[in-house]
Amino acid sequence: MALLTSRFADGLAVGSDLVTAAETAVRQALSGLSGPADLVCFFICGEDPDDVARAGLRAMAVAPAAHVIGCSATGVIGGGQGVELTPSVSAWAATLDGGRLTTFALETLSAEDKFVVVGLPERRVDDRVAILLADPYSFPTDAFVERSAEVLGELPLIGGLANGLQGRGSVRLFAAGEVYTEGAIGVLLSGEVKVSTVVSQGCRPIGPTMVVTSAEENLLLELAGQPALARLEDIVSDLDEDDRELVASGLQIGVAMDEYAEHHERGDFLIRGVLGIDPEREAVAIGDVVDIGRTVRFQVRDAATADEDLYDLLDAHREELGRIDGALLFACNGRGSAMFGTADHDAVALRDTLGSIGMAGFFAAGEVGPVGGQNHVHGFTASILVFSS
């Protein structure tokens, strides 16, 4: 059942008839609005990509006067809950008084020895945020997002990597009445729209902060003047048994976003995975390239830490903004039941902290959102676009 609000509402329908589910979910969301919809977002989980495409066409047809975007996914979020690996459709509708919307579709073209992304809308001074939904198999999302400032300036990007239950080739993207089987789509929000972002990376620091004193590509060779592997071994040896198990199950590293901060605590870092070690070089391999002189700190992630981090960030956001009316949630498909034992966790966290607002989203194969004023692609993250009054 749709959550009633004046400007934002959502819907959820579960069932093998995806076309009917799409119509039901979108109509639920539209019925919760007090005025006509300006923007509709929908997300479809289905086994057959052709069925997903037909459902997406129906979802777009139900709201012909609105800007409509959507994508396939391995799980959807709506109606205050999450649904994983089950035929289902969630939808979200918004009345954006004073807002201006521009839908877009991106593709990559080869140009000599590099790729060029085409299809970006022209920037204006009152642009607020862009929602991005991408096919991870055909679109260079990491490179595009990490270098987005060169083209988009400080414009925040929020969204996620779509997927399908059959993986490569099963992704479907929807925008402005069209179905796309590759690339990326999205919508640019401009004008009098009050939006902000929350990115919960769900990690807890271990050990001290350290300056990278030697590195080569994605290999950390020295931390604070000592071999990186020796530093890591010293940190792990001081941990209790529970934290050592977390290290063994998936160690992370945080790169400080503000080098001038007096202290670096949870939330001050961009989280990247530790990929392995090189015993011969006493090096640690990580999932990013970090320049010499940057500050880093090892991190661990578990359900309790991820839960606390999300609630703390949402509580602080609510206190800062006051009334919040709607939200779009892009949650990693490694969260949900895999991390918390329930697909509903992140949806419930938003309801607990922000109230019964119009909220929907999907379980993504990677999440897009700004940290420290810079856009990044994340993993195991909840990226949230918040609409306030």
GROMACS .gro file of C-alpha atoms in nm:
model
  389
    1MET     CA    1   0.000   0.000   0.000
    2ALA     CA    2   0.128   0.347  -0.086
    3LEU     CA    3   0.246   0.575   0.187
    4LEU     CA    4   0.039   0.892   0.167
    5THR     CA    5   0.215   1.225   0.159
    6SER     CA    6   0.138   1.552  -0.010
    7ARG     CA    7   0.434   1.553  -0.247
    8PHE     CA    8   0.594   1.206  -0.234
    9ALA     CA    9   0.452   0.854  -0.230
   10ASP     CA   10   0.557   0.498  -0.308
   11GLY     CA   11   0.407   0.166  -0.411
   12LEU     CA   12   0.503  -0.202  -0.411
   13ALA     CA   13   0.357  -0.501  -0.594
   14VAL     CA   14   0.483  -0.860  -0.573
   15GLY     CA   15   0.384  -1.123  -0.829
   16SER     CA   16   0.498  -1.316  -1.133
   17ASP     CA   17   0.282  -1.105  -1.368
   18LEU     CA   18   0.529  -0.819  -1.392
   19VAL     CA   19   0.321  -0.606  -1.624
   20THR     CA   20   0.033  -0.607  -1.378
   21ALA     CA   21   0.273  -0.554  -1.088
   22ALA     CA   22   0.426  -0.253  -1.263
   23GLU     CA   23   0.090  -0.091  -1.324
   24THR     CA   24  -0.019  -0.162  -0.967
   25ALA     CA   25   0.296  -0.022  -0.806
   26VAL     CA   26   0.298   0.295  -1.015
   27ARG     CA   27  -0.073   0.359  -0.960
   28GLN     CA   28  -0.025   0.311  -0.586
   29ALA     CA   29   0.248   0.573  -0.587
   30LEU     CA   30   0.049   0.816  -0.802
   31SER     CA   31  -0.258   0.779  -0.582
   32GLY     CA   32  -0.061   0.897  -0.277
   33LEU     CA   33   0.011   1.237  -0.427
   34SER     CA   34  -0.200   1.545  -0.369
   35GLY     CA   35  -0.115   1.677  -0.716
   36PRO     CA   36   0.011   1.555  -1.052
   37ALA     CA   37   0.341   1.368  -1.060
   38ASP     CA   38   0.647   1.543  -1.200
   39LEU     CA   39   0.887   1.252  -1.149
   40VAL     CA   40   0.829   0.877  -1.127
   41CYS     CA   41   1.103   0.621  -1.056
   42PHE     CA   42   1.041   0.246  -1.069
   43PHE     CA   43   1.245  -0.069  -1.014
   44ILE     CA   44   1.171  -0.419  -1.144
   45CYS     CA   45   1.294  -0.760  -1.031
   46GLY     CA   46   1.207  -1.038  -1.274
   47GLU     CA   47   1.353  -1.357  -1.417
   48ASP     CA   48   1.293  -1.293  -1.788
   49PRO     CA   49   1.451  -0.973  -1.928
   50ASP     CA   50   1.177  -0.952  -2.192
   51ASP     CA   51   0.912  -0.958  -1.920
   52VAL     CA   52   1.105  -0.686  -1.737
   53ALA     CA   53   1.110  -0.476  -2.054
   54ARG     CA   54   0.735  -0.515  -2.104
   55ALA     CA   55   0.673  -0.423  -1.741
   56GLY     CA   56   0.892  -0.116  -1.775
   57LEU     CA   57   0.703   0.000  -2.083
   58ARG     CA   58   0.378  -0.038  -1.891
   59ALA     CA   59   0.515   0.154  -1.592
   60MET     CA   60   0.612   0.444  -1.818
   61ALA     CA   61   0.274   0.440  -1.993
   62VAL     CA   62   0.083   0.472  -1.663
   63ALA     CA   63   0.238   0.815  -1.598
   64PRO     CA   64   0.255   0.976  -1.945
   65ALA     CA   65   0.270   1.334  -1.816
   66ALA     CA   66   0.564   1.278  -1.580
   67HIS     CA   67   0.935   1.233  -1.629
   68VAL     CA   68   0.982   0.860  -1.573
   69ILE     CA   69   1.300   0.657  -1.521
   70GLY     CA   70   1.362   0.305  -1.395
   71CYS     CA   71   1.577  -0.005  -1.409
   72SER     CA   72   1.593  -0.378  -1.351
   73ALA     CA   73   1.731  -0.508  -1.021
   74THR     CA   74   1.781  -0.822  -0.816
   75GLY     CA   75   1.563  -0.675  -0.543
   76VAL     CA   76   1.338  -0.375  -0.485
   77ILE     CA   77   1.245  -0.150  -0.194
   78GLY     CA   78   0.904   0.005  -0.139
   79GLY     CA   79   0.602  -0.005   0.087
   80GLY     CA   80   0.835   0.016   0.386
   81GLN     CA   81   1.008  -0.313   0.305
   82GLY     CA   82   1.265  -0.483   0.086
   83VAL     CA   83   1.200  -0.774  -0.152
   84GLU     CA   84   1.496  -0.976  -0.278
   85LEU     CA   85   1.523  -1.224  -0.568
   86THR     CA   86   1.144  -1.233  -0.611
   87PRO     CA   87   0.933  -1.100  -0.901
   88SER     CA   88   0.830  -0.756  -0.782
   89VAL     CA   89   0.806  -0.388  -0.874
   90SER     CA   90   0.849  -0.081  -0.655
   91ALA     CA   91   0.761   0.272  -0.761
   92TRP     CA   92   0.808   0.624  -0.629
   93ALA     CA   93   0.631   0.940  -0.739
   94ALA     CA   94   0.701   1.304  -0.662
   95THR     CA   95   0.541   1.642  -0.711
   96LEU     CA   96   0.830   1.886  -0.732
   97ASP     CA   97   0.682   2.233  -0.711
   98GLY     CA   98   0.922   2.472  -0.876
   99GLY     CA   99   1.158   2.197  -0.989
  100ARG     CA  100   1.284   2.144  -1.342
  101LEU     CA  101   1.361   1.795  -1.470
  102THR     CA  102   1.576   1.674  -1.760
  103THR     CA  103   1.595   1.303  -1.839
  104PHE     CA  104   1.902   1.172  -2.020
  105ALA     CA  105   2.060   0.859  -2.163
  106LEU     CA  106   2.437   0.810  -2.173
  107GLU     CA  107   2.647   0.594  -2.403
  108THR     CA  108   3.018   0.549  -2.458
  109LEU     CA  109   3.191   0.603  -2.791
  110SER     CA  110   3.545   0.506  -2.885
  111ALA     CA  111   3.770   0.799  -2.966
  112GLU     CA  112   4.126   0.697  -3.057
  113ASP     CA  113   4.265   0.533  -2.743
  114LYS     CA  114   3.991   0.638  -2.501
  115PHE     CA  115   3.617   0.627  -2.443
  116VAL     CA  116   3.397   0.933  -2.453
  117VAL     CA  117   3.064   0.952  -2.270
  118VAL     CA  118   2.794   1.134  -2.465
  119GLY     CA  119   2.440   1.233  -2.375
  120LEU     CA  120   2.494   1.455  -2.073
  121PRO     CA  121   2.245   1.741  -2.044
  122GLU     CA  122   2.377   2.095  -2.053
  123ARG     CA  123   2.461   2.228  -1.707
  124ARG     CA  124   2.285   2.528  -1.552
  125VAL     CA  125   2.366   2.726  -1.242
  126ASP     CA  126   2.058   2.604  -1.053
  127ASP     CA  127   2.118   2.230  -1.106
  128ARG     CA  128   2.078   2.047  -0.772
  129VAL     CA  129   2.148   1.676  -0.824
  130ALA     CA  130   2.150   1.405  -1.088
  131ILE     CA  131   2.007   1.056  -1.034
  132LEU     CA  132   2.215   0.798  -1.224
  133LEU     CA  133   2.116   0.438  -1.305
  134ALA     CA  134   2.379   0.242  -1.498
  135ASP     CA  135   2.443  -0.098  -1.654
  136PRO     CA  136   2.764  -0.219  -1.484
  137TYR     CA  137   2.849  -0.451  -1.773
  138SER     CA  138   2.852  -0.191  -2.051
  139PHE     CA  139   2.903   0.150  -1.892
  140PRO     CA  140   3.233   0.266  -1.732
  141THR     CA  141   3.059   0.385  -1.418
  142ASP     CA  142   3.368   0.399  -1.196
  143ALA     CA  143   3.569   0.611  -1.438
  144PHE     CA  144   3.274   0.832  -1.524
  145VAL     CA  145   3.177   0.900  -1.164
  146GLU     CA  146   3.531   0.946  -1.033
  147ARG     CA  147   3.602   1.203  -1.306
  148SER     CA  148   3.256   1.361  -1.307
  149ALA     CA  149   3.381   1.685  -1.151
  150GLU     CA  150   3.573   1.762  -1.470
  151VAL     CA  151   3.245   1.793  -1.660
  152LEU     CA  152   2.978   1.839  -1.393
  153GLY     CA  153   3.165   2.050  -1.141
  154GLU     CA  154   3.028   2.006  -0.788
  155LEU     CA  155   2.698   1.854  -0.902
  156PRO     CA  156   2.617   1.558  -0.673
  157LEU     CA  157   2.546   1.222  -0.837
  158ILE     CA  158   2.329   0.968  -0.656
  159GLY     CA  159   2.201   0.632  -0.772
  160GLY     CA  160   2.310   0.277  -0.834
  161LEU     CA  161   2.425   0.009  -1.072
  162ALA     CA  162   2.133  -0.188  -1.210
  163ASN     CA  163   2.137  -0.565  -1.256
  164GLY     CA  164   1.915  -0.854  -1.353
  165LEU     CA  165   1.857  -1.202  -1.217
  166GLN     CA  166   2.045  -1.345  -1.516
  167GLY     CA  167   2.341  -1.110  -1.484
  168ARG     CA  168   2.517  -0.980  -1.793
  169GLY     CA  169   2.275  -0.909  -2.075
  170SER     CA  170   1.967  -0.902  -1.852
  171VAL     CA  171   1.993  -0.539  -1.740
  172ARG     CA  172   1.715  -0.311  -1.863
  173LEU     CA  173   1.709   0.066  -1.821
  174PHE     CA  174   1.408   0.291  -1.883
  175ALA     CA  175   1.385   0.663  -1.953
  176ALA     CA  176   1.139   0.889  -2.137
  177GLY     CA  177   0.944   0.599  -2.286
  178GLU     CA  178   1.248   0.411  -2.417
  179VAL     CA  179   1.407   0.079  -2.315
  180TYR     CA  180   1.787   0.056  -2.305
  181THR     CA  181   1.994  -0.262  -2.284
  182GLU     CA  182   2.324  -0.086  -2.214
  183GLY     CA  183   2.472   0.245  -2.105
  184ALA     CA  184   2.323   0.462  -1.832
  185ILE     CA  185   2.015   0.675  -1.782
  186GLY     CA  186   1.905   0.932  -1.531
  187VAL     CA  187   1.739   1.259  -1.454
  188LEU     CA  188   1.881   1.600  -1.367
  189LEU     CA  189   1.691   1.794  -1.097
  190SER     CA  190   1.717   2.171  -1.110
  191GLY     CA  191   1.547   2.482  -0.975
  192GLU     CA  192   1.356   2.510  -0.649
  193VAL     CA  193   1.414   2.156  -0.527
  194LYS     CA  194   1.544   2.101  -0.172
  195VAL     CA  195   1.758   1.789  -0.189
  196SER     CA  196   2.051   1.645   0.005
  197THR     CA  197   2.238   1.317   0.017
  198VAL     CA  198   2.329   1.061   0.282
  199VAL     CA  199   2.593   0.795   0.216
  200SER     CA  200   2.629   0.531   0.486
  201GLN     CA  201   2.941   0.320   0.430
  202GLY     CA  202   2.889   0.124   0.750
  203CYS     CA  203   3.250   0.081   0.864
  204ARG     CA  204   3.434   0.118   1.195
  205PRO     CA  205   3.800   0.225   1.215
  206ILE     CA  206   4.064   0.001   1.369
  207GLY     CA  207   4.417   0.105   1.455
  208PRO     CA  208   4.561   0.454   1.413
  209THR     CA  209   4.545   0.693   1.120
  210MET     CA  210   4.863   0.673   0.911
  211VAL     CA  211   5.018   0.871   0.628
  212VAL     CA  212   5.103   0.686   0.309
  213THR     CA  213   5.480   0.729   0.273
  214SER     CA  214   5.536   0.495  -0.022
  215ALA     CA  215   5.297   0.354  -0.280
  216GLU     CA  216   5.293   0.212  -0.631
  217GLU     CA  217   4.963   0.210  -0.821
  218ASN     CA  218   4.719   0.030  -0.587
  219LEU     CA  219   4.994  -0.113  -0.364
  220LEU     CA  220   5.057   0.051  -0.028
  221LEU     CA  221   5.428  -0.005   0.035
  222GLU     CA  222   5.486   0.205   0.347
  223LEU     CA  223   5.257   0.353   0.610
  224ALA     CA  224   5.404   0.611   0.847
  225GLY     CA  225   5.754   0.516   0.733
  226GLN     CA  226   5.722   0.141   0.797
  227PRO     CA  227   5.631  -0.149   0.565
  228ALA     CA  228   5.254  -0.148   0.516
  229LEU     CA  229   5.218  -0.520   0.588
  230ALA     CA  230   5.406  -0.489   0.918
  231ARG     CA  231   5.179  -0.200   1.019
  232LEU     CA  232   4.873  -0.407   0.939
  233GLU     CA  233   5.004  -0.709   1.133
  234ASP     CA  234   5.069  -0.492   1.438
  235ILE     CA  235   4.714  -0.354   1.424
  236VAL     CA  236   4.554  -0.698   1.389
  237SER     CA  237   4.762  -0.842   1.674
  238ASP     CA  238   4.612  -0.583   1.913
  239LEU     CA  239   4.250  -0.667   1.822
  240ASP     CA  240   4.016  -0.891   2.017
  241GLU     CA  241   3.900  -1.220   1.868
  242ASP     CA  242   3.573  -1.081   1.730
  243ASP     CA  243   3.745  -0.803   1.538
  244ARG     CA  244   4.007  -1.044   1.406
  245GLU     CA  245   3.724  -1.249   1.257
  246LEU     CA  246   3.589  -0.932   1.090
  247VAL     CA  247   3.934  -0.864   0.947
  248ALA     CA  248   3.949  -1.218   0.810
  249SER     CA  249   3.604  -1.190   0.652
  250GLY     CA  250   3.674  -0.865   0.467
  251LEU     CA  251   3.918  -0.595   0.571
  252GLN     CA  252   3.859  -0.242   0.443
  253ILE     CA  253   4.066   0.075   0.435
  254GLY     CA  254   3.949   0.434   0.464
  255VAL     CA  255   4.107   0.723   0.277
  256ALA     CA  256   4.063   1.051   0.465
  257MET     CA  257   3.865   1.304   0.262
  258ASP     CA  258   3.986   1.607   0.461
  259GLU     CA  259   4.362   1.603   0.515
  260TYR     CA  260   4.339   1.912   0.737
  261ALA     CA  261   4.098   1.773   0.996
  262GLU     CA  262   4.243   1.746   1.346
  263HIS     CA  263   4.088   1.404   1.396
  264HIS     CA  264   3.962   1.140   1.153
  265GLU     CA  265   3.680   0.921   1.281
  266ARG     CA  266   3.405   0.706   1.130
  267GLY     CA  267   3.239   0.884   0.842
  268ASP     CA  268   3.548   1.090   0.757
  269PHE     CA  269   3.682   0.830   0.514
  270LEU     CA  270   3.613   0.701   0.165
  271ILE     CA  271   3.598   0.323   0.213
  272ARG     CA  272   3.779   0.089  -0.023
  273GLY     CA  273   3.840  -0.286   0.000
  274VAL     CA  274   4.171  -0.447   0.091
  275LEU     CA  275   4.233  -0.691  -0.195
  276GLY     CA  276   4.532  -0.884  -0.061
  277ILE     CA  277   4.894  -0.870   0.046
  278ASP     CA  278   5.232  -0.904  -0.125
  279PRO     CA  279   5.457  -1.073   0.133
  280GLU     CA  280   5.774  -1.029  -0.075
  281ARG     CA  281   5.730  -0.651  -0.094
  282GLU     CA  282   5.558  -0.631   0.247
  283ALA     CA  283   5.280  -0.443   0.068
  284VAL     CA  284   4.901  -0.424   0.097
  285ALA     CA  285   4.689  -0.412  -0.220
  286ILE     CA  286   4.371  -0.202  -0.206
  287GLY     CA  287   4.086  -0.125  -0.441
  288ASP     CA  288   4.200   0.226  -0.532
  289VAL     CA  289   4.508   0.431  -0.609
  290VAL     CA  290   4.616   0.647  -0.316
  291ASP     CA  291   4.879   0.917  -0.350
  292ILE     CA  292   5.177   0.949  -0.118
  293GLY     CA  293   5.092   1.189   0.162
  294ARG     CA  294   4.729   1.085   0.197
  295THR     CA  295   4.597   0.973   0.535
  296VAL     CA  296   4.445   0.625   0.567
  297ARG     CA  297   4.302   0.406   0.839
  298PHE     CA  298   4.207   0.038   0.830
  299GLN     CA  299   3.840  -0.045   0.884
  300VAL     CA  300   3.606  -0.337   0.954
  301ARG     CA  301   3.240  -0.380   0.871
  302ASP     CA  302   2.969  -0.584   1.040
  303ALA     CA  303   2.593  -0.568   1.078
  304ALA     CA  304   2.604  -0.386   1.411
  305THR     CA  305   2.842  -0.118   1.280
  306ALA     CA  306   2.645  -0.074   0.957
  307ASP     CA  307   2.320  -0.045   1.155
  308GLU     CA  308   2.463   0.214   1.394
  309ASP     CA  309   2.622   0.415   1.113
  310LEU     CA  310   2.300   0.438   0.911
  311TYR     CA  311   2.084   0.536   1.209
  312ASP     CA  312   2.337   0.796   1.329
  313LEU     CA  313   2.366   0.959   0.987
  314LEU     CA  314   1.988   0.967   0.934
  315ASP     CA  315   1.923   1.107   1.282
  316ALA     CA  316   2.178   1.384   1.227
  317HIS     CA  317   2.032   1.460   0.884
  318ARG     CA  318   1.680   1.488   1.023
  319GLU     CA  319   1.791   1.719   1.301
  320GLU     CA  320   1.973   1.941   1.053
  321LEU     CA  321   1.696   1.962   0.791
  322GLY     CA  322   1.381   1.948   0.998
  323ARG     CA  323   1.089   1.817   0.795
  324ILE     CA  324   1.175   1.545   0.541
  325ASP     CA  325   0.907   1.445   0.292
  326GLY     CA  326   1.056   1.183   0.061
  327ALA     CA  327   1.361   0.974  -0.020
  328LEU     CA  328   1.513   0.743  -0.279
  329LEU     CA  329   1.722   0.457  -0.139
  330PHE     CA  330   1.997   0.277  -0.329
  331ALA     CA  331   2.117  -0.007  -0.107
  332CYS     CA  332   2.391  -0.256  -0.189
  333ASN     CA  333   2.272  -0.607  -0.270
  334GLY     CA  334   2.531  -0.722  -0.013
  335ARG     CA  335   2.326  -0.554   0.258
  336GLY     CA  336   1.967  -0.672   0.316
  337SER     CA  337   1.935  -1.031   0.431
  338ALA     CA  338   2.301  -1.109   0.356
  339MET     CA  339   2.421  -0.859   0.616
  340PHE     CA  340   2.127  -0.800   0.849
  341GLY     CA  341   1.925  -1.120   0.819
  342THR     CA  342   1.631  -0.927   0.673
  343ALA     CA  343   1.570  -0.747   0.344
  344ASP     CA  344   1.378  -0.479   0.532
  345HIS     CA  345   1.660  -0.333   0.741
  346ASP     CA  346   1.744  -0.018   0.547
  347ALA     CA  347   1.380   0.060   0.465
  348VAL     CA  348   1.289   0.024   0.832
  349ALA     CA  349   1.582   0.245   0.935
  350LEU     CA  350   1.453   0.524   0.711
  351ARG     CA  351   1.101   0.485   0.848
  352ASP     CA  352   1.227   0.482   1.210
  353THR     CA  353   1.432   0.799   1.166
  354LEU     CA  354   1.255   0.998   0.894
  355GLY     CA  355   0.896   0.888   0.952
  356SER     CA  356   0.637   0.744   0.712
  357ILE     CA  357   0.758   0.931   0.406
  358GLY     CA  358   0.729   0.837   0.041
  359MET     CA  359   1.036   0.618  -0.004
  360ALA     CA  360   1.142   0.355  -0.258
  361GLY     CA  361   1.455   0.220  -0.424
  362PHE     CA  362   1.637  -0.098  -0.514
  363PHE     CA  363   1.923  -0.332  -0.420
  364ALA     CA  364   2.213  -0.223  -0.640
  365ALA     CA  365   2.529  -0.387  -0.771
  366GLY     CA  366   2.718  -0.074  -0.662
  367GLU     CA  367   2.604   0.258  -0.525
  368VAL     CA  368   2.678   0.611  -0.639
  369GLY     CA  369   2.698   0.900  -0.396
  370PRO     CA  370   2.917   1.189  -0.279
  371VAL     CA  371   3.160   1.164   0.012
  372GLY     CA  372   3.352   1.473   0.117
  373GLY     CA  373   3.200   1.669  -0.170
  374GLN     CA  374   3.327   1.426  -0.437
  375ASN     CA  375   3.123   1.166  -0.627
  376HIS     CA  376   3.226   0.803  -0.589
  377VAL     CA  377   3.108   0.449  -0.660
  378HIS     CA  378   3.073   0.243  -0.342
  379GLY     CA  379   3.007  -0.110  -0.222
  380PHE     CA  380   2.805  -0.230   0.081
  381THR     CA  381   2.666   0.122   0.106
  382ALA     CA  382   2.325   0.282   0.146
  383SER     CA  383   2.313   0.593  -0.076
  384ILE     CA  384   2.007   0.806  -0.011
  385LEU     CA  385   1.859   1.110  -0.184
  386VAL     CA  386   1.655   1.308   0.065
  387PHE     CA  387   1.383   1.562  -0.021
  388SER     CA  388   1.295   1.822   0.242
  389SER     CA  389   1.053   2.113   0.273
   0.00000   0.00000   0.00000
